[in-house]
PDB file of C-alpha atoms in Angstrom:
ATOM      1  CA  MET B   1      40.102   3.183 -32.627  1.00 51.00           C
ATOM      2  CA  PRO B   2      40.925   7.172 -34.925  1.00 48.00           C
ATOM      3  CA  THR B   3      40.266  10.185 -32.216  1.00 48.00           C
ATOM      4  CA  THR B   4      40.306  13.587 -32.724  1.00 53.00           C
ATOM      5  CA  ASP B   5      41.084  17.218 -31.167  1.00 61.00           C
ATOM      6  CA  ASN B   6      37.379  18.043 -30.950  1.00 87.00           C
ATOM      7  CA  TRP B   7      35.791  14.716 -30.216  1.00 97.00           C
ATOM      8  CA  THR B   8      36.327  14.438 -26.016  1.00 97.00           C
ATOM      9  CA  HIS B   9      35.746  14.777 -22.555  1.00 97.00           C
ATOM     10  CA  ILE B  10      35.784  17.913 -20.888  1.00 98.00           C
ATOM     11  CA  VAL B  11      36.012  18.291 -16.736  1.00 98.00           C
ATOM     12  CA  ILE B  12      34.621  21.097 -15.148  1.00 97.00           C
ATOM     13  CA  ASP B  13      36.064  21.599 -11.450  1.00 96.00           C
ATOM     14  CA  GLY B  14      31.496  22.754 -10.204  1.00 90.00           C
ATOM     15  CA  ALA B  15      33.430  24.170  -6.645  1.00 88.00           C
ATOM     16  CA  ALA B  16      35.088  26.874  -9.106  1.00 91.00           C
ATOM     17  CA  GLU B  17      33.864  27.748 -12.244  1.00 92.00           C
ATOM     18  CA  ARG B  18      30.080  27.318 -13.957  1.00 91.00           C
ATOM     19  CA  PRO B  19      30.608  25.330 -17.180  1.00 94.00           C
ATOM     20  CA  ASP B  20      29.547  27.131 -20.198  1.00 92.00           C
ATOM     21  CA  ALA B  21      25.672  26.663 -20.877  1.00 85.00           C
ATOM     22  CA  ASP B  22      26.227  25.604 -24.765  1.00 95.00           C
ATOM     23  CA  LEU B  23      28.417  22.243 -22.996  1.00 97.00           C
ATOM     24  CA  LEU B  24      24.841  21.460 -23.372  1.00 98.00           C
ATOM     25  CA  ARG B  25      23.619  22.277 -26.791  1.00 98.00           C
ATOM     26  CA  ARG B  26      27.377  20.578 -27.737  1.00 98.00           C
ATOM     27  CA  LEU B  27      25.764  17.485 -26.439  1.00 98.00           C
ATOM     28  CA  ALA B  28      22.960  17.873 -28.465  1.00 98.00           C
ATOM     29  CA  HIS B  29      24.044  18.127 -31.149  1.00 98.00           C
ATOM     30  CA  GLY B  30      26.193  15.818 -30.909  1.00 97.00           C
ATOM     31  CA  GLU B  31      29.446  17.964 -31.237  1.00 97.00           C
ATOM     32  CA  THR B  32      30.963  16.963 -28.131  1.00 98.00           C
ATOM     33  CA  ALA B  33      31.814  13.284 -26.250  1.00 99.00           C
ATOM     34  CA  VAL B  34      31.973  13.661 -22.562  1.00 99.00           C
ATOM     35  CA  VAL B  35      31.224  16.643 -20.267  1.00 98.00           C
ATOM     36  CA  VAL B  36      33.266  15.791 -16.378  1.00 98.00           C
ATOM     37  CA  LEU B  37      31.770  18.077 -13.352  1.00 98.00           C
ATOM     38  CA  ARG B  38      33.948  17.034 -10.539  1.00 98.00           C
ATOM     39  CA  ASN B  39      33.368  18.507  -7.070  1.00 97.00           C
ATOM     40  CA  LEU B  40      29.466  19.648  -8.401  1.00 97.00           C
ATOM     41  CA  LEU B  41      28.207  18.208  -4.073  1.00 97.00           C
ATOM     42  CA  PRO B  42      30.785  18.009  -1.175  1.00 97.00           C
ATOM     43  CA  ALA B  43      32.100  14.533  -1.326  1.00 96.00           C
ATOM     44  CA  GLU B  44      29.896  13.578   2.519  1.00 97.00           C
ATOM     45  CA  VAL B  45      27.178  13.881  -0.168  1.00 98.00           C
ATOM     46  CA  PHE B  46      28.547  10.502  -2.292  1.00 97.00           C
ATOM     47  CA  ALA B  47      29.757   9.277   0.972  1.00 97.00           C
ATOM     48  CA  ASP B  48      26.638   8.520   3.131  1.00 98.00           C
ATOM     49  CA  ASN B  49      24.453   8.160  -0.260  1.00 98.00           C
ATOM     50  CA  ARG B  50      27.233   5.591  -1.851  1.00 97.00           C
ATOM     51  CA  THR B  51      26.923   4.114   1.782  1.00 97.00           C
ATOM     52  CA  ARG B  52      22.890   4.402   2.201  1.00 98.00           C
ATOM     53  CA  ILE B  53      22.554   2.358  -1.395  1.00 97.00           C
ATOM     54  CA  GLY B  54      24.757  -0.732  -0.243  1.00 95.00           C
ATOM     55  CA  LYS B  55      22.715  -1.652   1.983  1.00 96.00           C
ATOM     56  CA  LEU B  56      19.987  -2.259  -0.092  1.00 96.00           C
ATOM     57  CA  PHE B  57      21.836  -4.328  -2.469  1.00 95.00           C
ATOM     58  CA  ALA B  58      19.626  -7.145  -1.726  1.00 95.00           C
ATOM     59  CA  ASN B  59      17.282  -5.417  -3.212  1.00 95.00           C
ATOM     60  CA  ALA B  60      18.977  -5.812  -6.811  1.00 95.00           C
ATOM     61  CA  SER B  61      17.352  -7.825  -9.858  1.00 93.00           C
ATOM     62  CA  THR B  62      19.580  -8.914 -12.702  1.00 91.00           C
ATOM     63  CA  THR B  63      17.825  -9.309 -16.192  1.00 87.00           C
ATOM     64  CA  SER B  64      20.298 -11.909 -18.140  1.00 83.00           C
ATOM     65  CA  TYR B  65      21.547 -11.439 -21.775  1.00 82.00           C
ATOM     66  CA  ALA B  66      22.920 -14.104 -24.797  1.00 79.00           C
ATOM     67  CA  ASN B  67      26.566 -11.280 -24.052  1.00 83.00           C
ATOM     68  CA  GLY B  68      25.700  -9.311 -20.938  1.00 78.00           C
ATOM     69  CA  ALA B  69      24.438  -8.821 -17.789  1.00 82.00           C
ATOM     70  CA  LEU B  70      22.262  -5.807 -16.038  1.00 89.00           C
ATOM     71  CA  THR B  71      22.050  -4.559 -12.488  1.00 94.00           C
ATOM     72  CA  THR B  72      20.246  -2.914 -11.043  1.00 96.00           C
ATOM     73  CA  ILE B  73      17.940  -1.111  -8.486  1.00 98.00           C
ATOM     74  CA  GLY B  74      15.096   0.407 -10.013  1.00 97.00           C
ATOM     75  CA  PRO B  75      13.950  -0.263 -12.729  1.00 97.00           C
ATOM     76  CA  TYR B  76      15.240   1.030 -16.189  1.00 96.00           C
ATOM     77  CA  LEU B  77      12.265   2.271 -19.077  1.00 98.00           C
ATOM     78  CA  ALA B  78      13.869   0.252 -22.273  1.00 95.00           C
ATOM     79  CA  LYS B  79      13.133  -3.035 -19.855  1.00 94.00           C
ATOM     80  CA  TYR B  80       9.609  -2.644 -19.198  1.00 97.00           C
ATOM     81  CA  LEU B  81       7.651  -0.442 -22.971  1.00 98.00           C
ATOM     82  CA  GLN B  82       6.215  -3.729 -23.286  1.00 97.00           C
ATOM     83  CA  ASP B  83       4.113  -2.977 -19.847  1.00 98.00           C
ATOM     84  CA  LEU B  84       4.203   0.407 -18.611  1.00 98.00           C
ATOM     85  CA  ASP B  85       1.753  -0.104 -15.814  1.00 98.00           C
ATOM     86  CA  GLY B  86       4.447  -2.688 -13.936  1.00 98.00           C
ATOM     87  CA  TYR B  87       7.035   0.231 -14.924  1.00 98.00           C
ATOM     88  CA  PHE B  88       5.032   2.194 -13.434  1.00 99.00           C
ATOM     89  CA  GLN B  89       4.252   0.386 -10.670  1.00 99.00           C
ATOM     90  CA  ALA B  90       8.248  -0.812  -9.896  1.00 98.00           C
ATOM     91  CA  ALA B  91       8.368   2.999  -9.856  1.00 98.00           C
ATOM     92  CA  ASP B  92       7.064   3.711  -7.156  1.00 98.00           C
ATOM     93  CA  GLU B  93       8.250   0.918  -5.255  1.00 98.00           C
ATOM     94  CA  ALA B  94      11.971   2.079  -6.407  1.00 98.00           C
ATOM     95  CA  LYS B  95      10.711   5.573  -4.417  1.00 98.00           C
ATOM     96  CA  ASP B  96       9.630   4.125  -1.238  1.00 98.00           C
ATOM     97  CA  MET B  97      12.524   2.116  -0.567  1.00 98.00           C
ATOM     98  CA  LEU B  98      15.382   4.699  -1.893  1.00 98.00           C
ATOM     99  CA  ASP B  99      12.959   7.711   0.447  1.00 98.00           C
ATOM    100  CA  THR B 100      12.213   4.516   3.222  1.00 98.00           C
ATOM    101  CA  ALA B 101      17.015   4.865   3.429  1.00 98.00           C
ATOM    102  CA  GLY B 102      17.571   7.935   2.661  1.00 98.00           C
ATOM    103  CA  PHE B 103      18.440   8.067  -0.728  1.00 98.00           C
ATOM    104  CA  ASP B 104      18.922  11.478  -2.293  1.00 98.00           C
ATOM    105  CA  LEU B 105      21.419  11.555  -3.819  1.00 98.00           C
ATOM    106  CA  ALA B 106      18.771  12.153  -7.238  1.00 99.00           C
ATOM    107  CA  ASP B 107      17.663  14.700  -5.822  1.00 98.00           C
ATOM    108  CA  GLN B 108      20.396  16.264  -4.995  1.00 98.00           C
ATOM    109  CA  VAL B 109      22.149  15.609  -7.874  1.00 99.00           C
ATOM    110  CA  ARG B 110      18.942  17.509 -10.022  1.00 99.00           C
ATOM    111  CA  ALA B 111      19.419  20.565  -8.202  1.00 98.00           C
ATOM    112  CA  GLY B 112      22.870  20.822  -9.098  1.00 98.00           C
ATOM    113  CA  LEU B 113      22.458  20.879 -12.468  1.00 98.00           C
ATOM    114  CA  ARG B 114      20.140  23.060 -12.499  1.00 98.00           C
ATOM    115  CA  ASP B 115      21.850  25.678 -10.101  1.00 97.00           C
ATOM    116  CA  ALA B 116      25.160  24.952 -12.428  1.00 97.00           C
ATOM    117  CA  PHE B 117      24.100  25.121 -16.243  1.00 97.00           C
ATOM    118  CA  GLY B 118      21.522  27.415 -14.848  1.00 97.00           C
ATOM    119  CA  LEU B 119      18.239  25.497 -16.179  1.00 98.00           C
ATOM    120  CA  ASP B 120      14.850  27.216 -15.234  1.00 98.00           C
ATOM    121  CA  ALA B 121      13.714  23.336 -14.275  1.00 98.00           C
ATOM    122  CA  VAL B 122      15.327  19.559 -14.076  1.00 99.00           C
ATOM    123  CA  SER B 123      12.112  17.346 -12.407  1.00 99.00           C
ATOM    124  CA  VAL B 124      11.277  14.122 -12.603  1.00 99.00           C
ATOM    125  CA  ALA B 125       8.901  12.884 -15.622  1.00 99.00           C
ATOM    126  CA  GLN B 126       5.570  12.625 -15.398  1.00 98.00           C
ATOM    127  CA  GLU B 127       2.565  11.303 -17.511  1.00 98.00           C
ATOM    128  CA  PRO B 128      -0.549  13.826 -18.176  1.00 98.00           C
ATOM    129  CA  ASP B 129      -2.356  11.480 -15.595  1.00 97.00           C
ATOM    130  CA  GLY B 130       0.609  12.201 -12.646  1.00 98.00           C
ATOM    131  CA  ARG B 131       2.305   9.540 -12.869  1.00 98.00           C
ATOM    132  CA  ASP B 132       5.801   9.893 -12.173  1.00 98.00           C
ATOM    133  CA  TYR B 133       8.207   7.878 -14.011  1.00 99.00           C
ATOM    134  CA  ALA B 134      11.645   6.633 -12.224  1.00 99.00           C
ATOM    135  CA  ALA B 135      13.851   9.394 -11.187  1.00 99.00           C
ATOM    136  CA  SER B 136      16.917   7.467 -12.180  1.00 99.00           C
ATOM    137  CA  VAL B 137      18.525   3.845 -11.770  1.00 98.00           C
ATOM    138  CA  VAL B 138      21.345   2.686  -9.995  1.00 98.00           C
ATOM    139  CA  ARG B 139      23.719   0.226 -11.721  1.00 97.00           C
ATOM    140  CA  ILE B 140      26.512  -2.289 -10.258  1.00 95.00           C
ATOM    141  CA  HIS B 141      29.393  -3.925 -13.269  1.00 93.00           C
ATOM    142  CA  ALA B 142      30.733  -6.407 -10.952  1.00 91.00           C
ATOM    143  CA  ASP B 143      33.977  -7.719 -11.579  1.00 90.00           C
ATOM    144  CA  GLY B 144      33.678  -9.479 -15.746  1.00 90.00           C
ATOM    145  CA  VAL B 145      31.617  -7.062 -16.568  1.00 87.00           C
ATOM    146  CA  ARG B 146      31.022  -5.273 -19.666  1.00 90.00           C
ATOM    147  CA  ASN B 147      28.291  -3.078 -20.772  1.00 91.00           C
ATOM    148  CA  PRO B 148      28.102  -4.093 -24.839  1.00 94.00           C
ATOM    149  CA  LEU B 149      28.522  -1.476 -27.409  1.00 97.00           C
ATOM    150  CA  HIS B 150      24.683   0.720 -27.301  1.00 97.00           C
ATOM    151  CA  ASN B 151      23.080   3.357 -28.213  1.00 98.00           C
ATOM    152  CA  ASP B 152      19.596   4.628 -26.527  1.00 98.00           C
ATOM    153  CA  ASN B 153      16.898   7.258 -28.348  1.00 98.00           C
ATOM    154  CA  ILE B 154      13.901   7.197 -26.257  1.00 99.00           C
ATOM    155  CA  MET B 155      12.179   9.115 -28.766  1.00 98.00           C
ATOM    156  CA  ARG B 156      12.942   5.667 -30.887  1.00 98.00           C
ATOM    157  CA  ASP B 157      12.338   2.598 -28.678  1.00 97.00           C
ATOM    158  CA  ALA B 158       9.169   4.384 -27.132  1.00 98.00           C
ATOM    159  CA  GLN B 159       7.470   5.278 -31.240  1.00 97.00           C
ATOM    160  CA  GLY B 160       3.638   3.583 -30.637  1.00 97.00           C
ATOM    161  CA  THR B 161       3.816   3.321 -26.524  1.00 98.00           C
ATOM    162  CA  GLY B 162       1.942   7.176 -26.561  1.00 97.00           C
ATOM    163  CA  ILE B 163       4.031   7.975 -23.636  1.00 98.00           C
ATOM    164  CA  ALA B 164       4.966  11.406 -23.393  1.00 98.00           C
ATOM    165  CA  LEU B 165       8.329  11.112 -23.849  1.00 99.00           C
ATOM    166  CA  THR B 166       8.501  10.416 -27.995  1.00 98.00           C
ATOM    167  CA  ASP B 167       7.773  13.910 -28.633  1.00 98.00           C
ATOM    168  CA  LEU B 168      11.362  15.365 -26.304  1.00 99.00           C
ATOM    169  CA  ALA B 169      13.753  16.568 -29.650  1.00 99.00           C
ATOM    170  CA  TYR B 170      16.603  15.508 -27.369  1.00 99.00           C
ATOM    171  CA  GLN B 171      17.915  13.598 -24.762  1.00 99.00           C
ATOM    172  CA  LEU B 172      21.360  12.815 -22.134  1.00 99.00           C
ATOM    173  CA  SER B 173      22.237  11.040 -19.918  1.00 99.00           C
ATOM    174  CA  CYS B 174      24.434  11.712 -17.003  1.00 99.00           C
ATOM    175  CA  VAL B 175      25.854   8.769 -14.430  1.00 99.00           C
ATOM    176  CA  VAL B 176      27.707   9.943 -10.827  1.00 98.00           C
ATOM    177  CA  CYS B 177      30.134   7.932  -9.675  1.00 98.00           C
ATOM    178  CA  LEU B 178      29.897   6.597  -6.618  1.00 97.00           C
ATOM    179  CA  GLN B 179      32.311   4.199  -6.738  1.00 95.00           C
ATOM    180  CA  GLU B 180      34.995   3.093  -9.213  1.00 93.00           C
ATOM    181  CA  CYS B 181      36.026  -0.817 -10.026  1.00 90.00           C
ATOM    182  CA  ASP B 182      40.416  -1.316  -9.665  1.00 92.00           C
ATOM    183  CA  GLU B 183      40.920  -1.281 -13.199  1.00 94.00           C
ATOM    184  CA  GLY B 184      38.773  -1.302 -16.436  1.00 93.00           C
ATOM    185  CA  GLY B 185      35.502   0.303 -16.633  1.00 94.00           C
ATOM    186  CA  GLU B 186      36.107   3.128 -19.513  1.00 97.00           C
ATOM    187  CA  LEU B 187      33.663   4.754 -21.108  1.00 98.00           C
ATOM    188  CA  ARG B 188      33.749   4.945 -25.113  1.00 99.00           C
ATOM    189  CA  MET B 189      31.976   6.374 -26.839  1.00 99.00           C
ATOM    190  CA  TYR B 190      31.755   7.791 -30.636  1.00 99.00           C
ATOM    191  CA  ARG B 191      30.866   9.917 -32.300  1.00 98.00           C
ATOM    192  CA  LYS B 192      28.607   8.627 -34.447  1.00 98.00           C
ATOM    193  CA  PRO B 193      24.484   8.400 -34.155  1.00 98.00           C
ATOM    194  CA  TRP B 194      22.137   5.494 -34.909  1.00 97.00           C
ATOM    195  CA  GLU B 195      21.548   4.963 -38.204  1.00 97.00           C
ATOM    196  CA  PRO B 196      18.612   2.126 -39.421  1.00 97.00           C
ATOM    197  CA  VAL B 197      20.883   0.564 -41.051  1.00 98.00           C
ATOM    198  CA  ASP B 198      22.519  -0.325 -38.436  1.00 98.00           C
ATOM    199  CA  GLU B 199      19.950  -3.058 -37.342  1.00 97.00           C
ATOM    200  CA  GLN B 200      22.448  -5.918 -39.599  1.00 98.00           C
ATOM    201  CA  TYR B 201      24.666  -5.066 -36.748  1.00 98.00           C
ATOM    202  CA  LYS B 202      22.321  -5.676 -33.726  1.00 96.00           C
ATOM    203  CA  ILE B 203      23.299  -8.555 -31.651  1.00 95.00           C
ATOM    204  CA  GLN B 204      20.162 -10.781 -31.994  1.00 91.00           C
ATOM    205  CA  ASP B 205      19.093 -11.451 -28.279  1.00 86.00           C
ATOM    206  CA  GLY B 206      21.344  -9.879 -27.015  1.00 86.00           C
ATOM    207  CA  LEU B 207      22.882  -6.575 -25.392  1.00 90.00           C
ATOM    208  CA  GLY B 208      24.209  -3.371 -28.432  1.00 94.00           C
ATOM    209  CA  TYR B 209      25.221  -4.394 -31.537  1.00 98.00           C
ATOM    210  CA  ASP B 210      28.206  -5.736 -33.194  1.00 97.00           C
ATOM    211  CA  GLU B 211      31.277  -3.147 -33.266  1.00 97.00           C
ATOM    212  CA  ALA B 212      31.305  -2.985 -36.868  1.00 98.00           C
ATOM    213  CA  VAL B 213      29.048  -0.335 -36.135  1.00 99.00           C
ATOM    214  CA  VAL B 214      31.804   2.574 -35.853  1.00 99.00           C
ATOM    215  CA  ASP B 215      34.360   0.908 -37.480  1.00 98.00           C
ATOM    216  CA  GLY B 216      36.374   4.467 -38.742  1.00 98.00           C
ATOM    217  CA  TYR B 217      34.220   6.833 -36.330  1.00 98.00           C
ATOM    218  CA  PRO B 218      36.341   9.159 -34.118  1.00 98.00           C
ATOM    219  CA  CYS B 219      35.852   7.276 -30.246  1.00 98.00           C
ATOM    220  CA  CYS B 220      36.537   8.940 -26.982  1.00 98.00           C
ATOM    221  CA  GLU B 221      37.901   7.189 -23.947  1.00 98.00           C
ATOM    222  CA  PHE B 222      36.949   7.838 -20.386  1.00 97.00           C
ATOM    223  CA  LYS B 223      38.032   6.586 -17.432  1.00 97.00           C
ATOM    224  CA  PRO B 224      35.433   7.951 -15.136  1.00 96.00           C
ATOM    225  CA  GLN B 225      36.781   9.118 -10.513  1.00 96.00           C
ATOM    226  CA  ALA B 226      34.390   8.111  -7.856  1.00 96.00           C
ATOM    227  CA  GLY B 227      32.224  11.949  -7.528  1.00 97.00           C
ATOM    228  CA  ASP B 228      32.080  12.032 -11.164  1.00 98.00           C
ATOM    229  CA  VAL B 229      29.239  13.086 -12.576  1.00 98.00           C
ATOM    230  CA  TYR B 230      29.446  13.318 -16.163  1.00 99.00           C
ATOM    231  CA  LEU B 231      27.127  13.762 -19.813  1.00 99.00           C
ATOM    232  CA  ILE B 232      26.681  12.734 -23.023  1.00 99.00           C
ATOM    233  CA  ASN B 233      24.181  11.855 -25.546  1.00 99.00           C
ATOM    234  CA  PRO B 234      23.572   8.255 -25.351  1.00 99.00           C
ATOM    235  CA  THR B 235      22.198   8.147 -28.854  1.00 98.00           C
ATOM    236  CA  ARG B 236      25.321   7.597 -29.851  1.00 99.00           C
ATOM    237  CA  TYR B 237      27.271   4.750 -29.861  1.00 99.00           C
ATOM    238  CA  HIS B 238      28.833   3.743 -26.181  1.00 98.00           C
ATOM    239  CA  SER B 239      30.337   1.062 -24.063  1.00 97.00           C
ATOM    240  CA  ILE B 240      31.752  -0.082 -20.424  1.00 96.00           C
ATOM    241  CA  GLU B 241      34.701  -1.758 -20.597  1.00 94.00           C
ATOM    242  CA  ARG B 242      35.020  -5.208 -18.845  1.00 91.00           C
ATOM    243  CA  VAL B 243      35.487  -3.909 -14.339  1.00 93.00           C
ATOM    244  CA  THR B 244      38.243  -5.433 -12.335  1.00 94.00           C
ATOM    245  CA  GLY B 245      38.230  -6.132  -9.518  1.00 94.00           C
ATOM    246  CA  ALA B 246      35.434  -3.927  -6.572  1.00 93.00           C
ATOM    247  CA  ASP B 247      32.201  -3.061  -8.194  1.00 92.00           C
ATOM    248  CA  ARG B 248      31.512   0.069 -10.757  1.00 94.00           C
ATOM    249  CA  LEU B 249      28.636   1.607  -8.678  1.00 97.00           C
ATOM    250  CA  THR B 250      26.822   3.907 -10.631  1.00 98.00           C
ATOM    251  CA  MET B 251      23.688   6.122 -11.074  1.00 98.00           C
ATOM    252  CA  GLY B 252      22.005   7.569 -13.995  1.00 98.00           C
ATOM    253  CA  PHE B 253      19.408   8.862 -15.660  1.00 99.00           C
ATOM    254  CA  PHE B 254      18.100  10.278 -18.915  1.00 99.00           C
ATOM    255  CA  MET B 255      17.631  14.133 -19.078  1.00 99.00           C
ATOM    256  CA  GLY B 256      15.094  14.693 -21.945  1.00 99.00           C
ATOM    257  CA  PHE B 257      14.949  18.585 -23.593  1.00 99.00           C
ATOM    258  CA  ALA B 258      11.386  19.536 -24.790  1.00 98.00           C
ATOM    259  CA  ASP B 259      13.422  21.514 -28.207  1.00 98.00           C
ATOM    260  CA  ASP B 260      16.038  24.014 -29.455  1.00 97.00           C
ATOM    261  CA  ALA B 261      16.016  26.190 -25.993  1.00 97.00           C
ATOM    262  CA  LEU B 262      17.443  23.576 -23.802  1.00 98.00           C
ATOM    263  CA  HIS B 263      16.235  26.023 -20.666  1.00 97.00           C
ATOM    264  CA  SER B 264      13.846  23.035 -18.851  1.00 98.00           C
ATOM    265  CA  ALA B 265      14.705  19.308 -18.772  1.00 99.00           C
ATOM    266  CA  VAL B 266      12.837  15.988 -17.113  1.00 99.00           C
ATOM    267  CA  VAL B 267      13.930  12.858 -16.842  1.00 99.00           C
ATOM    268  CA  TRP B 268      13.590   9.093 -16.042  1.00 99.00           C
ATOM    269  CA  GLY B 269      15.611   6.704 -14.192  1.00 98.00           C
TER     270      GLY B 269
END
């Protein structure tokens, strides 16, 4: 697993400094592996929202694959690309459920990112017909769960669906760590974008790609802490290593930018 000095994670203390706006460009262009914002929000915001989401675990759903499973609260778009009406209905239902529970972490993180990077806007994505995308998705990695090597690219995956997100220029991912596991759960971020030839490594009826697809590419391994807010470019290959002990609990959303200016973002789960 080769590493290089410039393919690494950068940690910013959000309470003491503002991140360089150029970090978004470096992420978008695949020049930096991970940007970590610590103390972006007060600790009590994370603690309160962790308690509130914990009461909704009974509403989590699990999608099983040949080599893994995804357990989530709220819908994730990639699952619904063949059923967009179902996605938007599930997004509305999730919003009502989270609002009723008082879970407002996604709103607060969007505002924190907007202020930290001096962005004009960070808003929930919306279709021209007014339908709102999900603002976030909560992921539960239980003991023994690993998120296999994969990449996310809505501009590629949603081609032909007609949704507005296919017109984006760049896609980033924001992950908020609500609770970390006892051992494992590391993010492995590879300096390799997806290419069409990579489909020979796709795991049939399963999640992601065979590890051989990233052979020889630099890898940054990062172990988050509870309260971390980190950004990656998910169009590069990445995985979450096997979780041991307590659940690894995260809230996340994708961030899309329409042009090279990177001044305004839309988000979706």
